[in-house]
Short mmCIF file of C-alpha atoms and ligand atoms in Angstrom, two decimals:
data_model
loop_
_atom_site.label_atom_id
_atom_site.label_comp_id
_atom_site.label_asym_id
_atom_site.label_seq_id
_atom_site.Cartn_x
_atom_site.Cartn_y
_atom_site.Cartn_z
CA UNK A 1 27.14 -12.15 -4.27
CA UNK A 2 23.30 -12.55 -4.55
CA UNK A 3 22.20 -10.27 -7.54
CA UNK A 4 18.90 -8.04 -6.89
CA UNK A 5 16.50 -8.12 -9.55
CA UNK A 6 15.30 -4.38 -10.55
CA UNK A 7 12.19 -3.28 -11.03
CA UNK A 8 11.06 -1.09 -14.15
CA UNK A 9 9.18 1.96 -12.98
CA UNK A 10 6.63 3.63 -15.03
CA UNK A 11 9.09 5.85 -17.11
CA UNK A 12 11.67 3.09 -17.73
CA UNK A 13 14.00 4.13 -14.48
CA UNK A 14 14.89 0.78 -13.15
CA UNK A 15 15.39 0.34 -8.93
CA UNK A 16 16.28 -2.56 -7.59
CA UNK A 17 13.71 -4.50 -5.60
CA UNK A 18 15.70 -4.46 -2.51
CA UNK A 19 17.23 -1.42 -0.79
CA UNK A 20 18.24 -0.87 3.17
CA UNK A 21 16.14 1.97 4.85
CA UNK A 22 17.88 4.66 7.01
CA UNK A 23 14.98 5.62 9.34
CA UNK A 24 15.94 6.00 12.84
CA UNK A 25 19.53 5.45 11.77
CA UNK A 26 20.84 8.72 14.19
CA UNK A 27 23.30 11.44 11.72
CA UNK A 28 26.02 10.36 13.38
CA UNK A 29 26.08 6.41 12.68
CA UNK A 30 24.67 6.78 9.23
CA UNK A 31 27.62 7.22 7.14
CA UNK A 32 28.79 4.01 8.76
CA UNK A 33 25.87 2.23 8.90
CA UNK A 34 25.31 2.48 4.94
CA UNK A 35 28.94 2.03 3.82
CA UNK A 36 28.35 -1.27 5.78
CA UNK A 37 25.48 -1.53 3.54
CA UNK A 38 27.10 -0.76 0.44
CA UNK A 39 30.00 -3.20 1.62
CA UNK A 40 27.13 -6.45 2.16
CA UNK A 41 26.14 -5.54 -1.48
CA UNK A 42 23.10 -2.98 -0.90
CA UNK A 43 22.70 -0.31 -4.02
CA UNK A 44 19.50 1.10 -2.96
CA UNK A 45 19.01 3.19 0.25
CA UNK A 46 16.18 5.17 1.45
CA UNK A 47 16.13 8.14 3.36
CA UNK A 48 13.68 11.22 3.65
CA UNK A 49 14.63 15.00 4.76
CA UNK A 50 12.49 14.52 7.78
CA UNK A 51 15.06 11.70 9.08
CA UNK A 52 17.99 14.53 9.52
CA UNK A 53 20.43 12.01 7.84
CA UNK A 54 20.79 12.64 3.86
CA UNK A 55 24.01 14.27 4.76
CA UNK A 56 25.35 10.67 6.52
CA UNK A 57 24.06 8.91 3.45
CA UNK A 58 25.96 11.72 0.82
CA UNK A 59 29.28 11.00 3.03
CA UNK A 60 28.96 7.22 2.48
CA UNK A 61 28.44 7.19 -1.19
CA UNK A 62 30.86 9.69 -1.71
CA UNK A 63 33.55 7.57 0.04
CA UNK A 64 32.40 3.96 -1.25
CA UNK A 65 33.99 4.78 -4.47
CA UNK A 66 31.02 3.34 -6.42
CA UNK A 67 29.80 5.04 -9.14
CA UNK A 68 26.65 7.24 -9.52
CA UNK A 69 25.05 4.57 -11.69
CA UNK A 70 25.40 1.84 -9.36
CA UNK A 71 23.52 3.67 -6.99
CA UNK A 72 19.71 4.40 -6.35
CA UNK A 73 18.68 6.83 -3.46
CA UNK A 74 15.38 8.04 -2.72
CA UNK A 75 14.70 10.95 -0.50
CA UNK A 76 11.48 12.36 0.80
CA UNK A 77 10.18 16.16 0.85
CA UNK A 78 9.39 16.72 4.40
CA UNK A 79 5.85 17.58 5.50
CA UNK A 80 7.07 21.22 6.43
CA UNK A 81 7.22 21.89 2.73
CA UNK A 82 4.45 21.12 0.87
CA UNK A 83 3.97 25.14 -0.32
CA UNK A 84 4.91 24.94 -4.22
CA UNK A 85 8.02 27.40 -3.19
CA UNK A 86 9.13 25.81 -0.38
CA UNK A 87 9.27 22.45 -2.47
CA UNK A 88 11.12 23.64 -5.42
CA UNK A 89 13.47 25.21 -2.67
CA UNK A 90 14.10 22.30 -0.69
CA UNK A 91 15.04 19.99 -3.06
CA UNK A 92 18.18 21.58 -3.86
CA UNK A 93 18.91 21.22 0.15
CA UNK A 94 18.58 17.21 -0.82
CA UNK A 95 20.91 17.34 -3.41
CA UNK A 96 23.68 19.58 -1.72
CA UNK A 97 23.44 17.26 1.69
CA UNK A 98 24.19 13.87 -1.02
CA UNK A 99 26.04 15.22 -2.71
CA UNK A 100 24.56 14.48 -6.27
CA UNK A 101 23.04 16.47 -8.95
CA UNK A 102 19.96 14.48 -9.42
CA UNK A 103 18.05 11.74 -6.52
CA UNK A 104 16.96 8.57 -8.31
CA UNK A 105 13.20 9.39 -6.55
CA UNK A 106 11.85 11.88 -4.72
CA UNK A 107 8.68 11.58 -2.66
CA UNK A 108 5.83 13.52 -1.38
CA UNK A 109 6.41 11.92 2.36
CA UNK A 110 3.20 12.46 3.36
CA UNK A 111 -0.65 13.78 2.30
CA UNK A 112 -0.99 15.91 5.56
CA UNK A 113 -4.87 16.19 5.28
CA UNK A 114 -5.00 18.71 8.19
CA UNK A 115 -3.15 21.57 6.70
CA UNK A 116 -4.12 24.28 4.55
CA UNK A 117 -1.82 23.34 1.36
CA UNK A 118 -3.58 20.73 -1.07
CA UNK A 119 -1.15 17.96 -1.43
CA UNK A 120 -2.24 18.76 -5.47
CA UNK A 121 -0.23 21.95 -5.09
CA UNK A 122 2.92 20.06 -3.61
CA UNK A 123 2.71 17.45 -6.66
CA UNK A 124 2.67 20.02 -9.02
CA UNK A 125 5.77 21.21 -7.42
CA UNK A 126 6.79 17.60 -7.52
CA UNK A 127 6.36 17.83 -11.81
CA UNK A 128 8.55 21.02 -11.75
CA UNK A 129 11.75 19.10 -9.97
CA UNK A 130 11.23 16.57 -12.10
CA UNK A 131 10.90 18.33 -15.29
CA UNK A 132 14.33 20.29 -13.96
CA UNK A 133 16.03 17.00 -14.02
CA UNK A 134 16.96 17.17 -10.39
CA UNK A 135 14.78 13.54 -9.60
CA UNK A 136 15.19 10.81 -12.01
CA UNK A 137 11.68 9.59 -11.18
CA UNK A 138 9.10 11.39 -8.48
CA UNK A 139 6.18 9.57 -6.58
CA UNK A 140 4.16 10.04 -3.30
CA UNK A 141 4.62 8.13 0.69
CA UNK A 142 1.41 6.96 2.27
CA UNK A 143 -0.96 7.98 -0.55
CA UNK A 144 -4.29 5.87 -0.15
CA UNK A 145 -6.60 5.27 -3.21
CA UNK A 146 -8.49 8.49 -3.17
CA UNK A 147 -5.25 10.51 -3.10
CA UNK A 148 -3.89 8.68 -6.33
CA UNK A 149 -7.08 9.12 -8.12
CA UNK A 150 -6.82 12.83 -7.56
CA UNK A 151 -3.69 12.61 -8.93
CA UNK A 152 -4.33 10.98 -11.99
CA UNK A 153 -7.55 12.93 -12.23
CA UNK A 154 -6.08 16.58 -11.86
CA UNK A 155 -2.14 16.21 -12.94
CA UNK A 156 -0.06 15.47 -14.97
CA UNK A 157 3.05 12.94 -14.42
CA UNK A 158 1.35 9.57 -12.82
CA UNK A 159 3.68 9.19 -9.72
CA UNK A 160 6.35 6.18 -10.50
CA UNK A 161 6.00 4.87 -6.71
CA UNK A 162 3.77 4.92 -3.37
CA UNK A 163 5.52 3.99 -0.47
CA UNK A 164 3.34 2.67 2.04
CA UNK A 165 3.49 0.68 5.36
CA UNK A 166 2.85 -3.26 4.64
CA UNK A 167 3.86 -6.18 5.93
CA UNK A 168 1.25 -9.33 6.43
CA UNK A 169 -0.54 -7.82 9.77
CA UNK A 170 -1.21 -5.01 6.94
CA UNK A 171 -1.20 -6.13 3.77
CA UNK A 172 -3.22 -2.84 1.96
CA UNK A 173 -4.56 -4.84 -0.51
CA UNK A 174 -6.78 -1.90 -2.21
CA UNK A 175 -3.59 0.65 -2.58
CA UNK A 176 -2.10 -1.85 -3.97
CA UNK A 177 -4.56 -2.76 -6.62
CA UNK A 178 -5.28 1.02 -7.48
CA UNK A 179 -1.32 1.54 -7.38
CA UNK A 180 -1.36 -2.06 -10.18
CA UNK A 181 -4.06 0.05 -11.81
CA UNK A 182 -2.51 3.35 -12.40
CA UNK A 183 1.14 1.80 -13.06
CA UNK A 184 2.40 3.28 -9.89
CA UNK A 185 4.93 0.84 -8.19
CA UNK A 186 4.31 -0.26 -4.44
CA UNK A 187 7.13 0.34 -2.12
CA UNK A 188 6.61 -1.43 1.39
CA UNK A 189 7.86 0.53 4.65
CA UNK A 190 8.25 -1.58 7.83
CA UNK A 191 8.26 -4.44 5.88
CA UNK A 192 8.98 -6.68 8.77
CA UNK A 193 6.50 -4.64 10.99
CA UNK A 194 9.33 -3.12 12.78
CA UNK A 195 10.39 -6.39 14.15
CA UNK A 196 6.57 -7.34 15.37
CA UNK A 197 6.29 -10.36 12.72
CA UNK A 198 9.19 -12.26 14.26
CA UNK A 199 8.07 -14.19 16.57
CA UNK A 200 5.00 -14.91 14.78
CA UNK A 201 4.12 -18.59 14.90
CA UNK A 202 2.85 -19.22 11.57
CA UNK A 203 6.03 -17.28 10.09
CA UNK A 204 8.14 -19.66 12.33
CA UNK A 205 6.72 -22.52 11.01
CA UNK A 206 7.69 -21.43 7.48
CA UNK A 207 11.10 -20.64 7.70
CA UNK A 208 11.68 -24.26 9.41
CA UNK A 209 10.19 -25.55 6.37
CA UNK A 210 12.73 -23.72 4.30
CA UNK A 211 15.28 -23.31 6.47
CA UNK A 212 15.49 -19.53 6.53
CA UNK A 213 14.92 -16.53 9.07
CA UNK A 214 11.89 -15.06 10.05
CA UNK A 215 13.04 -11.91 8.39
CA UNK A 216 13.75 -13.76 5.67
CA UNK A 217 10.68 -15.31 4.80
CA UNK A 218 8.24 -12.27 5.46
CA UNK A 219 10.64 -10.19 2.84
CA UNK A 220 11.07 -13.04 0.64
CA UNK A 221 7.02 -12.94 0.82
CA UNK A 222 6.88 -9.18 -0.23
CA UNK A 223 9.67 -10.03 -3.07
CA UNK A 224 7.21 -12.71 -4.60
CA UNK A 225 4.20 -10.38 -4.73
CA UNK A 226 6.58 -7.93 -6.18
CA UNK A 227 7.11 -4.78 -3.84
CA UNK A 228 9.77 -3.26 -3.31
CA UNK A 229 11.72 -3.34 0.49
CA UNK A 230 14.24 -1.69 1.99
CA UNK A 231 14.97 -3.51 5.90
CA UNK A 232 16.48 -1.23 8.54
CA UNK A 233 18.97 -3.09 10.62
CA UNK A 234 22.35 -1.13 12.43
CA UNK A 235 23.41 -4.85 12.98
CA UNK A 236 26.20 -5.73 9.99
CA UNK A 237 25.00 -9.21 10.87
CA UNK A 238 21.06 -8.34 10.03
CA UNK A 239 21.94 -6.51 7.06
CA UNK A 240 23.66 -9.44 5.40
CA UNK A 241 20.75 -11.79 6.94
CA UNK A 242 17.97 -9.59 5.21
CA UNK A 243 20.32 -9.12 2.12
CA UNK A 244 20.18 -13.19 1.82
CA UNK A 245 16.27 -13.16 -0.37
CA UNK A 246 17.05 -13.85 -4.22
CA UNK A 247 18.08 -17.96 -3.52
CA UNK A 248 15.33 -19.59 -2.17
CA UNK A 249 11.38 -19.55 -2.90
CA UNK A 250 8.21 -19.74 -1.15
CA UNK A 251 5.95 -22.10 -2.51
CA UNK A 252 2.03 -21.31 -2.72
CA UNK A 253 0.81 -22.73 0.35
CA UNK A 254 3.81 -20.89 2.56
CA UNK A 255 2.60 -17.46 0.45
CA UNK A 256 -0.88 -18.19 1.72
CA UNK A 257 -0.56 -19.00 4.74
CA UNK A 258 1.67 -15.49 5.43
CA UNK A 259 -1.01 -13.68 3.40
CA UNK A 260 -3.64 -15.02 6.26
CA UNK A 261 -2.32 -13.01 8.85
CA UNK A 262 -3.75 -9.88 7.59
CA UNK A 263 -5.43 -8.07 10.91
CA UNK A 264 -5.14 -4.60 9.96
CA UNK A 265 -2.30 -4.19 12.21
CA UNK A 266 -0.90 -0.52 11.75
CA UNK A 267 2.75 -0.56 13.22
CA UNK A 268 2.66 3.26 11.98
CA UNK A 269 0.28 6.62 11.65
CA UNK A 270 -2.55 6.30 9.78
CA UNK A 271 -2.14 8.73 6.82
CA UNK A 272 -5.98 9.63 7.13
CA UNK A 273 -4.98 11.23 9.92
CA UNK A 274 -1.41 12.23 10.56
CA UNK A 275 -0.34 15.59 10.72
CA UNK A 276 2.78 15.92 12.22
CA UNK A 277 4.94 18.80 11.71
CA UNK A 278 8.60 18.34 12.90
CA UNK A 279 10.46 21.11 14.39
CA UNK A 280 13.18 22.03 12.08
P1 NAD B 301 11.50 -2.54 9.51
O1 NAD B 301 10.25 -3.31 9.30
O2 NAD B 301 12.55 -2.54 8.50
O3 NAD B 301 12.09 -3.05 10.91
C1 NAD B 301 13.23 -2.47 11.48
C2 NAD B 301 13.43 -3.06 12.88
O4 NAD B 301 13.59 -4.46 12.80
C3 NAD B 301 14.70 -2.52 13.54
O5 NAD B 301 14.44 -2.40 14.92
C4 NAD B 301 15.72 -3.60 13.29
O6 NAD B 301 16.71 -3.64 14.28
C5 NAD B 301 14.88 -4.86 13.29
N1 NAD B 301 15.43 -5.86 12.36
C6 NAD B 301 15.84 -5.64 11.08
N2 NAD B 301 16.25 -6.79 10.53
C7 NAD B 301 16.10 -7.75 11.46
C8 NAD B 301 16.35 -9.13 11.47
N3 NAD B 301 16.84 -9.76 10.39
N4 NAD B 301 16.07 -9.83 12.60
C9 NAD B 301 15.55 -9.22 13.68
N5 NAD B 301 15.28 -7.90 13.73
C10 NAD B 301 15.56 -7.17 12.63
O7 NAD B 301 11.04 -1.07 9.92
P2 NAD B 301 11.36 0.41 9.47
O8 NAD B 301 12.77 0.79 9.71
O9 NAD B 301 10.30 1.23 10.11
O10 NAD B 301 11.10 0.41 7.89
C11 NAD B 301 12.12 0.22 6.92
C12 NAD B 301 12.35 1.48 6.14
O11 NAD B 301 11.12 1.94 5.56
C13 NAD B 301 12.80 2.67 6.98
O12 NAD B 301 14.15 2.60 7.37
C14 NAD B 301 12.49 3.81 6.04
O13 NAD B 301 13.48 3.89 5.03
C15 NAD B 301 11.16 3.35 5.45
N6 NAD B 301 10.00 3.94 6.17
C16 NAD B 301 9.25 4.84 5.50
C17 NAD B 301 8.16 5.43 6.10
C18 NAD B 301 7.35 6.41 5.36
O14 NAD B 301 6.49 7.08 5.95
N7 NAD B 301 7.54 6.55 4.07
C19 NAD B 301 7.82 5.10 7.43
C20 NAD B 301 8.61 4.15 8.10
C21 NAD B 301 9.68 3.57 7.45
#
């Protein structure tokens, strides 16, 4: 089986540089869709409060028989809960509905500009689970520059990831180097733009030089600049497909050539302006 390489975070916790997201994956289908996962060799899954299905993902690692150790999940606080209390409260809700003591990360989902609780206040909460032990590493979801310099200018604990959408219709090139600057690693969501990049005809054309997917060759492409991706795929076929990264290379030229389709192409909100509160 292909081995993923990890990546060190900025307090020595290592994930591995490829996961399988759970977004969209309905309660019901998600313990089966990720003990598929686990079975095609995934160790890192991503899900988020706000996606109803930690409980699916706690059922599948409890049956897979793997060990703790083997496995990384990341959860998200949902935006209902950025007040300090309702943070420190919630994240015990994550834990029971896994099934674990501790979540490998734990992330600020989003900044929520419009509401009346400075996403400051929520990381400080963030410090407090983290300092309790119950996250092996914390970090922040669609945080653009100007959020992480707050953060670094008026905390603490320099978040260990930002999760952000990119793919190469939106590459994010300044979060990125501010994220480089401040040691925070970049996690990519949507990393094949939700399926949008496929067809593409430049991405085409490289994966007939190299005789891969589509999907392939656009995650391969994040590997190389070193982010970290996590495909979403119900399809046991997909998941191996997308699993399939760590034996082939892109050379330079294929690299650029996927990097020139940057067109500021937003698949999802915009966090400068997203506000959404789900009904819980
Ligand atoms: P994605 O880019 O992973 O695309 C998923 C879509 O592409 C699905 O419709 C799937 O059926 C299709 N697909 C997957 N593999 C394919 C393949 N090999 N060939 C053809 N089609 C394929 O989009 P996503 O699910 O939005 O993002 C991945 C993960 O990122 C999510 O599951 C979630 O964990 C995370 N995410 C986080 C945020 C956030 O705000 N933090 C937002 C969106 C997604």
């Amino acid at each position: 089986m292909t081995s993923v390489p990890n990546i060190t975070l900025n307090n020595g916790v290592e994930i591995p540089q490829l996961g399988f997201g759970v977004y969209l994956v309905p309660p019901e289908d998600t313990k089966e869709t990720v003990l598929s996962a686990f079975e095609v060799g995934y160790r890192h899954i991503d899900t988020a409060q706000m996606y109803g299905n930690e409980a699916g993902v706690g059922q599948a690692f409890a049956e897979s028989g793997l060990a703790r150790d083997d496995v990384f999940i990341t959860s998200k606080l949902n935006n209902t809960f950025h007040a300090h209390d309702d943070a420190l409260r919630e994240i015990d809700g994550t834990l029971e509905r896994l099934g674990v003591d501790q979540v490998d990360l734990f992330l600020i989902h989003w900044p929520m500009p419009g509401i009346d609780i400075d996403y400051v206040e929520t990381w400080k909460a963030m410090e407090e689970i983290y300092v309790a032990g119950k996250a092996r590493a914390i970090g922040v979801s669609n945080f653009l520059s100007h959020h992480l310099r707050r953060l670094d200018d008026e905390t603490d604990i320099v978040p260990a990831a930002n999760q952000i959408e990119i793919h190469p219709y939106l590459q994010q090139q300044d979060v990125r180097a501010t994220s480089a600057e401040l040691g925070i690693a970049v996690e990519a969501w949507s990393p094949i733009a939700q399926g949008q990049i496929l067809d593409d005809a430049v991405v085409l054309a490289v994966a007939d030089e190299v005789g891969r997917t589509a999907a392939q060759v656009v995650l391969r492409w994040h590997v190389q600049r070193g982010d970290i991706v996590f495909p979403k795929s119900m399809s046991r076929e997909r998941m191996v497909e997308n699993f399939g990264l760590f034996d082939f290379e892109l050379d330079q030229s294929q690299i650029d050539r996927i990097t020139g389709l940057e067109r500021d192409g937003r698949v999802g909100p915009d966090p400068e302006t997203f506000n959404w509160i789900p009904k819980s």
